[in-house]
Coordinates of N, CA and C in Angstrom, one line a residue:
X100 N 16.1 -15.6 -27.5 CA 14.9 -14.9 -27.0 C 13.6 -15.5 -27.7
X101 N 13.7 -16.0 -28.9 CA 12.6 -16.6 -29.6 C 12.0 -17.7 -28.8
X102 N 12.8 -18.6 -28.2 CA 12.3 -19.8 -27.5 C 11.6 -19.3 -26.2
X103 N 12.1 -18.3 -25.6 CA 11.4 -17.7 -24.4 C 10.1 -17.2 -24.7
X104 N 10.0 -16.5 -25.8 CA 8.7 -15.9 -26.3 C 7.7 -17.0 -26.6
X105 N 8.2 -18.1 -27.3 CA 7.4 -19.2 -27.7 C 6.9 -19.9 -26.4
X106 N 7.8 -20.1 -25.5 CA 7.4 -20.8 -24.2 C 6.3 -20.0 -23.5
X107 N 6.5 -18.6 -23.4 CA 5.6 -17.8 -22.7 C 4.2 -17.8 -23.5
X108 N 4.3 -17.8 -24.8 CA 3.0 -17.8 -25.6 C 2.3 -19.1 -25.3
X109 N 3.0 -20.3 -25.3 CA 2.3 -21.6 -25.0 C 1.8 -21.6 -23.6
X110 N 2.6 -21.3 -22.7 CA 2.3 -21.5 -21.3 C 1.2 -20.5 -20.8
X111 N 1.4 -19.3 -21.1 CA 0.4 -18.3 -20.7 C -0.8 -18.3 -21.6
X112 N -0.6 -18.7 -22.9 CA -1.7 -18.8 -23.8 C -2.7 -19.8 -23.3
X113 N -2.3 -21.0 -23.0 CA -3.2 -22.1 -22.5 C -3.8 -21.6 -21.2
X114 N -3.1 -20.9 -20.4 CA -3.7 -20.4 -19.1 C -4.6 -19.2 -19.3
X115 N -4.7 -18.7 -20.5 CA -5.5 -17.6 -20.8 C -6.8 -17.9 -21.6
X116 N -7.0 -19.2 -21.9 CA -8.1 -19.6 -22.7 C -9.4 -19.2 -22.0
X117 N -9.5 -19.3 -20.7 CA -10.8 -19.0 -20.0 C -11.0 -17.5 -20.0
X118 N -9.9 -16.7 -20.2 CA -10.0 -15.2 -20.3 C -10.6 -14.8 -21.6
X119 N -10.1 -15.4 -22.7 CA -10.4 -14.9 -24.0 C -11.3 -15.8 -24.8
X120 N -11.5 -17.1 -24.4 CA -12.3 -18.0 -25.2 C -13.0 -19.0 -24.3
X121 N -13.7 -18.5 -23.4 CA -14.4 -19.4 -22.4 C -15.5 -20.3 -23.1
X122 N -16.1 -19.7 -24.1 CA -17.1 -20.5 -24.8 C -16.5 -21.6 -25.6
X123 N -15.3 -21.4 -26.2 CA -14.6 -22.4 -27.0 C -14.1 -23.5 -26.0
X124 N -13.7 -23.1 -24.8 CA -13.2 -24.0 -23.8 C -14.4 -24.9 -23.4
X125 N -15.6 -24.4 -23.2 CA -16.7 -25.1 -22.8 C -17.1 -26.1 -23.9
X126 N -17.0 -25.7 -25.2 CA -17.2 -26.7 -26.3 C -16.2 -27.8 -26.3
X127 N -14.9 -27.5 -26.0 CA -13.9 -28.5 -26.0 C -14.1 -29.5 -24.9
X128 N -14.5 -29.0 -23.7 CA -14.8 -29.9 -22.6 C -15.9 -30.8 -23.0
X129 N -17.0 -30.3 -23.6 CA -18.1 -31.1 -24.1 C -17.6 -32.2 -25.1
X130 N -16.7 -31.8 -26.0 CA -16.3 -32.7 -27.0 C -15.3 -33.7 -26.5
X131 N -14.3 -33.3 -25.7 CA -13.3 -34.2 -25.2 C -13.6 -34.9 -23.9
X132 N -14.6 -34.3 -23.1 CA -14.8 -34.8 -21.8 C -13.9 -34.0 -20.8
X133 N -14.2 -34.0 -19.6 CA -13.4 -33.2 -18.6 C -12.0 -33.7 -18.5
X134 N -11.9 -35.1 -18.4 CA -10.5 -35.6 -18.3 C -9.7 -35.4 -19.6
X135 N -10.3 -35.6 -20.7 CA -9.6 -35.3 -22.0 C -9.2 -33.9 -22.1
X136 N -10.0 -32.9 -21.7 CA -9.6 -31.5 -21.7 C -8.5 -31.3 -20.7
X137 N -8.6 -31.8 -19.5 CA -7.5 -31.6 -18.5 C -6.2 -32.2 -19.0
X138 N -6.3 -33.4 -19.7 CA -5.1 -34.0 -20.2 C -4.4 -33.1 -21.3
X139 N -5.2 -32.6 -22.2 CA -4.7 -31.8 -23.3 C -4.1 -30.5 -22.7
X140 N -4.8 -29.9 -21.8 CA -4.4 -28.7 -21.1 C -3.1 -28.9 -20.4
X141 N -3.0 -30.0 -19.6 CA -1.8 -30.3 -18.9 C -0.6 -30.5 -19.9
X142 N -0.8 -31.2 -21.0 CA 0.2 -31.5 -22.0 C 0.8 -30.2 -22.6
X143 N -0.1 -29.3 -23.0 CA 0.3 -28.0 -23.6 C 1.0 -27.2 -22.5
X144 N 0.5 -27.2 -21.3 CA 1.1 -26.4 -20.2 C 2.5 -26.9 -19.9
X145 N 2.7 -28.2 -19.8 CA 4.0 -28.7 -19.5 C 5.0 -28.4 -20.7
X146 N 4.5 -28.6 -21.9 CA 5.3 -28.3 -23.0 C 5.7 -26.8 -23.0
X147 N 4.8 -26.0 -22.8 CA 5.0 -24.5 -22.7 C 6.0 -24.2 -21.6
X148 N 5.9 -24.8 -20.5 CA 6.8 -24.6 -19.4 C 8.2 -25.0 -19.7
X149 N 8.3 -26.2 -20.3 CA 9.7 -26.7 -20.7 C 10.3 -25.7 -21.7
X150 N 9.6 -25.3 -22.7 CA 10.1 -24.4 -23.7 C 10.5 -23.0 -23.0
X151 N 9.6 -22.6 -22.1 CA 9.9 -21.3 -21.4 C 11.2 -21.4 -20.6
X152 N 11.4 -22.5 -19.8 CA 12.6 -22.6 -19.0 C 13.8 -22.7 -19.9
X153 N 13.7 -23.5 -21.0 CA 14.8 -23.7 -21.9 C 15.1 -22.3 -22.6
X154 N 14.1 -21.6 -23.0 CA 14.3 -20.3 -23.6 C 14.9 -19.3 -22.7
X155 N 14.4 -19.3 -21.4 CA 15.0 -18.4 -20.4 C 16.5 -18.7 -20.2
X156 N 16.8 -20.0 -20.2 CA 18.2 -20.4 -20.0 C 19.1 -19.9 -21.2
X157 N 18.5 -20.0 -22.4 CA 19.2 -19.6 -23.6 C 19.4 -18.1 -23.6
X158 N 18.4 -17.4 -23.2 CA 18.4 -15.9 -23.2 C 19.4 -15.4 -22.1
X159 N 19.5 -16.1 -21.0 CA 20.5 -15.7 -20.0 C 21.9 -15.8 -20.5
X160 N 22.2 -16.6 -21.5 CA 23.5 -16.7 -22.0 C 23.9 -15.5 -22.8
X161 N 23.0 -14.7 -23.3 CA 23.2 -13.4 -24.0 C 22.4 -12.3 -23.4
X162 N 22.9 -11.9 -22.2 CA 22.1 -10.9 -21.5 C 22.1 -9.5 -22.1
X163 N 21.0 -8.8 -22.0 CA 20.9 -7.4 -22.5 C 20.4 -6.6 -21.3
X164 N 21.2 -5.7 -20.9 CA 20.8 -4.9 -19.7 C 19.8 -3.8 -20.1
X165 N 18.7 -3.8 -19.4 CA 17.7 -2.8 -19.6 C 17.9 -1.7 -18.6
X166 N 18.1 -2.1 -17.4 CA 18.3 -1.2 -16.3 C 19.1 -1.9 -15.1
X167 N 19.8 -1.1 -14.3 CA 20.5 -1.7 -13.2 C 19.8 -1.3 -11.9
X168 N 19.0 -2.3 -11.4 CA 18.3 -2.0 -10.1 C 19.2 -1.9 -8.9
X169 N 18.8 -0.9 -8.0 CA 19.6 -0.8 -6.8 C 19.4 -2.0 -5.9
X170 N 20.3 -2.2 -5.0 CA 20.3 -3.3 -4.1 C 19.1 -3.3 -3.2
X171 N 18.6 -2.2 -2.9 CA 17.4 -2.1 -2.0 C 16.2 -2.8 -2.6
X172 N 16.1 -2.8 -3.9 CA 15.0 -3.5 -4.6 C 15.1 -5.0 -4.5
X173 N 16.3 -5.6 -4.3 CA 16.4 -7.0 -4.1 C 15.8 -7.4 -2.7
X174 N 16.0 -6.5 -1.8 CA 15.5 -6.7 -0.4 C 13.9 -6.6 -0.5
X175 N 13.5 -5.6 -1.2 CA 12.0 -5.4 -1.3 C 11.4 -6.6 -2.0
X176 N 12.1 -7.2 -3.0 CA 11.6 -8.3 -3.7 C 11.5 -9.5 -2.8
X177 N 12.5 -9.7 -1.9 CA 12.4 -10.8 -0.9 C 11.2 -10.7 0.0
X178 N 10.8 -9.5 0.3 CA 9.5 -9.3 1.1 C 8.3 -9.6 0.2
X179 N 8.3 -9.1 -1.0 CA 7.2 -9.4 -1.9 C 7.1 -10.9 -2.1
X180 N 8.2 -11.6 -2.3 CA 8.2 -13.0 -2.5 C 7.7 -13.8 -1.3
X181 N 8.1 -13.3 -0.1 CA 7.6 -13.9 1.1 C 6.1 -13.9 1.2
X182 N 5.5 -12.7 0.9 CA 4.1 -12.6 0.9 C 3.5 -13.4 -0.2
X183 N 4.1 -13.5 -1.4 CA 3.6 -14.3 -2.5 C 3.6 -15.8 -2.1
X184 N 4.5 -16.3 -1.3 CA 4.5 -17.7 -0.9 C 3.4 -17.9 0.1
X185 N 3.1 -17.0 0.9 CA 1.9 -17.1 1.8 C 0.6 -17.1 1.0
X186 N 0.5 -16.3 0.0 CA -0.6 -16.3 -0.8 C -0.8 -17.6 -1.6
X187 N 0.4 -18.1 -2.1 CA 0.3 -19.4 -2.8 C -0.2 -20.5 -1.8
X188 N 0.3 -20.5 -0.6 CA -0.2 -21.5 0.4 C -1.7 -21.3 0.6
X189 N -2.2 -20.1 0.6 CA -3.6 -19.8 0.8 C -4.5 -20.4 -0.3
X190 N -3.9 -20.6 -1.5 CA -4.6 -21.2 -2.6 C -4.9 -22.7 -2.3
X191 N -4.2 -23.3 -1.4 CA -4.3 -24.8 -1.2 C -4.8 -25.2 0.2
X192 N -4.6 -24.3 1.2 CA -5.1 -24.7 2.5 C -6.6 -24.3 2.6
X193 N -7.4 -25.3 2.8 CA -8.9 -25.0 2.8 C -9.3 -24.1 4.0
X194 N -10.3 -23.3 3.8 CA -10.9 -22.5 4.9 C -10.0 -21.4 5.5
X195 N -9.1 -20.9 4.8 CA -8.3 -19.8 5.4 C -8.9 -18.5 5.1
X196 N -8.6 -17.5 5.9 CA -9.2 -16.2 5.7 C -8.7 -15.4 4.5
X197 N -7.4 -15.8 4.1 CA -6.8 -15.1 2.9 C -7.6 -15.4 1.7
X198 N -7.9 -16.7 1.5 CA -8.6 -17.2 0.3 C -10.1 -16.6 0.4
X199 N -10.6 -16.6 1.6 CA -12.0 -16.1 1.7 C -12.0 -14.6 1.3
X200 N -11.0 -13.9 1.6 CA -11.0 -12.5 1.2 C -10.6 -12.2 -0.2
X201 N -9.6 -12.9 -0.8 CA -9.1 -12.6 -2.1 C -9.8 -13.5 -3.2
X202 N -10.2 -14.7 -2.8 CA -10.9 -15.5 -3.8 C -9.9 -16.3 -4.7
X203 N -8.9 -15.6 -5.1 CA -7.9 -16.2 -6.0 C -6.5 -15.8 -5.6
X204 N -6.0 -16.4 -4.4 CA -4.7 -16.0 -3.9 C -3.5 -16.4 -4.8
X205 N -3.7 -17.5 -5.5 CA -2.6 -17.9 -6.4 C -2.3 -16.8 -7.4
X206 N -3.3 -16.2 -8.0 CA -3.1 -15.1 -9.0 C -2.5 -13.9 -8.3
X207 N -3.0 -13.6 -7.1 CA -2.4 -12.5 -6.3 C -0.9 -12.8 -6.1
X208 N -0.6 -14.1 -5.8 CA 0.8 -14.4 -5.5 C 1.7 -14.2 -6.8
X209 N 1.2 -14.6 -7.9 CA 1.9 -14.5 -9.2 C 2.1 -13.0 -9.5
X210 N 1.1 -12.2 -9.2 CA 1.3 -10.7 -9.4 C 2.4 -10.2 -8.6
X211 N 2.4 -10.5 -7.3 CA 3.4 -10.0 -6.4 C 4.8 -10.5 -6.7
X212 N 4.9 -11.8 -7.0 CA 6.2 -12.4 -7.4 C 6.7 -11.8 -8.7
X213 N 5.9 -11.6 -9.7 CA 6.3 -11.0 -10.9 C 6.7 -9.5 -10.7
X214 N 5.9 -8.8 -10.0 CA 6.2 -7.4 -9.8 C 7.5 -7.2 -9.0
X215 N 7.7 -8.0 -8.0 CA 9.0 -7.9 -7.2 C 10.2 -8.3 -8.0
X216 N 10.1 -9.3 -8.9 CA 11.2 -9.7 -9.7 C 11.4 -8.7 -10.8
X217 N 10.4 -8.0 -11.3 CA 10.6 -6.9 -12.3 C 11.4 -5.8 -11.7
X218 N 11.2 -5.5 -10.4 CA 11.9 -4.4 -9.7 C 13.4 -4.8 -9.5
X219 N 13.6 -6.1 -9.2 CA 14.9 -6.6 -8.8 C 15.8 -7.0 -9.9
X220 N 15.3 -7.3 -11.1 CA 16.1 -7.8 -12.2 C 15.9 -7.0 -13.4
X221 N 17.1 -6.5 -14.0 CA 17.0 -5.6 -15.1 C 17.4 -6.0 -16.4
X222 N 17.6 -7.3 -16.6 CA 17.9 -7.8 -17.9 C 16.7 -8.0 -18.8
X223 N 16.9 -7.9 -20.1 CA 15.7 -8.0 -21.0 C 14.9 -9.3 -20.9
X224 N 15.6 -10.4 -20.7 CA 14.9 -11.7 -20.5 C 14.1 -11.7 -19.2
X225 N 14.6 -11.0 -18.2 CA 13.8 -10.9 -16.9 C 12.6 -10.0 -17.1
X226 N 12.8 -8.9 -17.8 CA 11.7 -8.0 -18.0 C 10.6 -8.7 -18.9
X227 N 11.0 -9.5 -19.9 CA 10.0 -10.2 -20.7 C 9.3 -11.3 -19.9
X228 N 10.0 -12.1 -19.1 CA 9.4 -13.1 -18.4 C 8.5 -12.6 -17.3
X229 N 9.0 -11.8 -16.4 CA 8.2 -11.3 -15.3 C 7.1 -10.3 -15.7
X230 N 7.4 -9.5 -16.8 CA 6.4 -8.6 -17.3 C 5.2 -9.4 -17.9
X231 N 5.5 -10.4 -18.6 CA 4.4 -11.2 -19.2 C 3.6 -11.9 -18.1
X232 N 4.2 -12.4 -17.1 CA 3.5 -13.0 -16.0 C 2.7 -12.0 -15.2
X233 N 3.2 -10.8 -15.0 CA 2.5 -9.8 -14.3 C 1.2 -9.4 -15.1
X234 N 1.4 -9.1 -16.4 CA 0.2 -8.7 -17.2 C -0.8 -9.8 -17.2
X235 N -0.4 -11.1 -17.4 CA -1.3 -12.2 -17.4 C -2.1 -12.3 -16.0
X236 N -1.3 -12.2 -14.9 CA -1.9 -12.4 -13.6 C -2.9 -11.3 -13.2
X237 N -2.6 -10.0 -13.6 CA -3.5 -8.9 -13.4 C -4.8 -9.1 -14.1
X238 N -4.7 -9.5 -15.4 CA -5.9 -9.7 -16.2 C -6.7 -10.9 -15.7
X239 N -6.0 -12.0 -15.4 CA -6.8 -13.2 -14.9 C -7.4 -12.9 -13.6
X240 N -6.7 -12.2 -12.7 CA -7.3 -11.9 -11.3 C -8.6 -11.1 -11.5
X241 N -8.5 -10.0 -12.3 CA -9.7 -9.2 -12.5 C -10.9 -10.0 -13.1
X242 N -10.6 -10.7 -14.1 CA -11.6 -11.5 -14.8 C -12.2 -12.6 -13.8
X243 N -11.3 -13.2 -13.1 CA -11.8 -14.3 -12.2 C -12.6 -13.7 -11.0
X244 N -12.2 -12.5 -10.5 CA -13.0 -11.9 -9.5 C -14.4 -11.4 -10.0
X245 N -14.4 -10.9 -11.2 CA -15.6 -10.5 -11.9 C -16.6 -11.7 -12.1
X246 N -16.0 -12.8 -12.5 CA -16.8 -14.0 -12.8 C -17.4 -14.5 -11.5
X247 N -16.6 -14.5 -10.4 CA -17.1 -14.9 -9.1 C -18.2 -14.1 -8.6
X248 N -18.1 -12.7 -8.8 CA -19.2 -11.8 -8.3 C -20.4 -12.1 -9.1
X249 N -20.3 -12.3 -10.4 CA -21.5 -12.5 -11.3 C -22.2 -13.8 -11.0
X250 N -21.4 -14.8 -10.6 CA -22.0 -16.1 -10.2 C -22.3 -16.2 -8.8
X251 N -22.0 -15.2 -8.0 CA -22.3 -15.3 -6.5 C -21.4 -16.2 -5.8
X252 N -20.2 -16.5 -6.3 CA -19.3 -17.4 -5.6 C -18.6 -16.7 -4.4
X253 N -18.6 -17.4 -3.3 CA -17.8 -17.0 -2.2 C -17.0 -18.1 -1.7
X254 N -16.0 -17.8 -0.9 CA -15.0 -18.8 -0.4 C -15.1 -18.7 1.1
X255 N -15.6 -19.9 1.7 CA -15.8 -19.9 3.2 C -14.6 -19.7 4.0
X256 N -14.7 -19.0 5.1 CA -13.6 -18.9 6.0 C -13.8 -19.9 7.2
X257 N -12.8 -20.6 7.5 CA -12.8 -21.5 8.6 C -12.3 -20.9 9.9
X258 N -11.8 -21.8 10.8 CA -11.2 -21.3 12.0 C -9.9 -20.5 11.8
X259 N -9.5 -19.7 12.7 CA -8.3 -18.9 12.6 C -7.1 -19.8 12.4
X260 N -7.2 -21.0 13.0 CA -6.0 -21.9 12.9 C -5.7 -22.2 11.4
X261 N -6.6 -22.2 10.5 CA -6.4 -22.5 9.1 C -5.5 -21.3 8.5
X262 N -5.8 -20.1 8.9 CA -5.0 -19.0 8.4 C -3.6 -19.0 9.0
X263 N -3.5 -19.3 10.3 CA -2.2 -19.5 10.9 C -1.4 -20.6 10.2
X264 N -2.0 -21.7 9.9 CA -1.3 -22.8 9.2 C -0.9 -22.3 7.8
X265 N -1.7 -21.6 7.2 CA -1.4 -21.0 5.8 C -0.2 -20.2 5.9
X266 N -0.1 -19.3 6.8 CA 1.0 -18.4 7.0 C 2.3 -19.2 7.3
X267 N 2.2 -20.2 8.2 CA 3.3 -21.0 8.6 C 3.9 -21.8 7.4
X268 N 3.0 -22.4 6.6 CA 3.4 -23.1 5.4 C 4.1 -22.2 4.4
X269 N 3.5 -21.0 4.2 CA 4.0 -20.1 3.2 C 5.4 -19.6 3.6
X270 N 5.6 -19.3 4.9 CA 6.9 -18.8 5.4 C 7.9 -19.9 5.3
X271 N 7.6 -21.1 5.7 CA 8.5 -22.2 5.6 C 8.9 -22.5 4.1
X272 N 7.9 -22.5 3.2 CA 8.2 -22.7 1.8 C 9.1 -21.6 1.3
X273 N 8.8 -20.4 1.6 CA 9.6 -19.3 1.2 C 11.1 -19.4 1.7
X274 N 11.3 -19.8 3.0 CA 12.6 -19.9 3.5 C 13.4 -21.0 2.8
X275 N 12.7 -22.1 2.5 CA 13.4 -23.2 1.8 C 13.8 -22.8 0.4
X276 N 12.9 -22.1 -0.2 CA 13.2 -21.6 -1.6 C 14.3 -20.5 -1.6
X277 N 14.1 -19.5 -0.7 CA 15.0 -18.4 -0.7 C 16.4 -18.8 -0.3
X278 N 16.6 -19.7 0.6 CA 17.9 -20.0 1.2 C 18.5 -21.2 0.6
X279 N 17.8 -22.0 -0.2 CA 18.4 -23.2 -0.7 C 18.0 -23.5 -2.2
X280 N 16.7 -23.6 -2.4 CA 16.2 -24.0 -3.8 C 16.4 -23.0 -4.9
X281 N 16.3 -21.7 -4.6 CA 16.5 -20.7 -5.7 C 17.8 -20.8 -6.3
X282 N 18.9 -20.9 -5.5 CA 20.2 -21.0 -6.1 C 20.4 -22.4 -6.8
X283 N 19.8 -23.4 -6.3 CA 19.9 -24.7 -6.8 C 19.2 -24.8 -8.2
X284 N 18.0 -24.3 -8.3 CA 17.2 -24.4 -9.5 C 17.4 -23.3 -10.5
X285 N 17.6 -22.1 -10.0 CA 17.7 -20.9 -10.9 C 19.2 -20.5 -11.1
X286 N 20.0 -20.8 -10.1 CA 21.4 -20.5 -10.2 C 21.8 -19.1 -9.7
X287 N 20.8 -18.4 -9.1 CA 21.0 -17.1 -8.5 C 20.6 -17.1 -7.0
X288 N 21.5 -16.6 -6.2 CA 21.2 -16.5 -4.8 C 20.5 -15.2 -4.5
X289 N 19.2 -15.3 -4.0 CA 18.5 -14.0 -3.8 C 19.1 -13.0 -2.8
X290 N 20.0 -13.5 -2.0 CA 20.6 -12.6 -1.0 C 22.1 -12.5 -1.3
X291 N 22.6 -13.0 -2.4 CA 24.1 -13.0 -2.6 C 24.5 -11.9 -3.5

């Protein structure tokens, strides 16, 4: 469990710098340059993610049951995850109405993904992983929206075709992950 906690601290910690130390971040960008900062940020993020995945794998070898979720919550999680994939696509397809409305659809996707998985998985390592991501995403979403409002940032909406494309990409990515990649990468079949 210690490696999982370390991985979460590294990965979510570096992703929380703008939340808790925006001034320090600005100083580091000035000192290192934009590319230097991005390189360091990427390096710590990747290291944190590797330790997180490794720690999660180790923790799965010694499961501790916190609660036994009913099967209906697995189906609800599939719905939440489908919506999360559409939100994730909205973060990357320019000019879609979802991004125009939410501003930060990737953070909304992480919130929904983490909440759904918290409902559907009752082992201690699951609660720790998904709970940490949920807390982080809620905090980051609130701060990011507040920062946008203060700066007068808005996200332009393009033609409806951009939103249709966003939904199509999200649904296709969800289907590929739910029916093939999840069991391949995570070792758990979402519908099995």
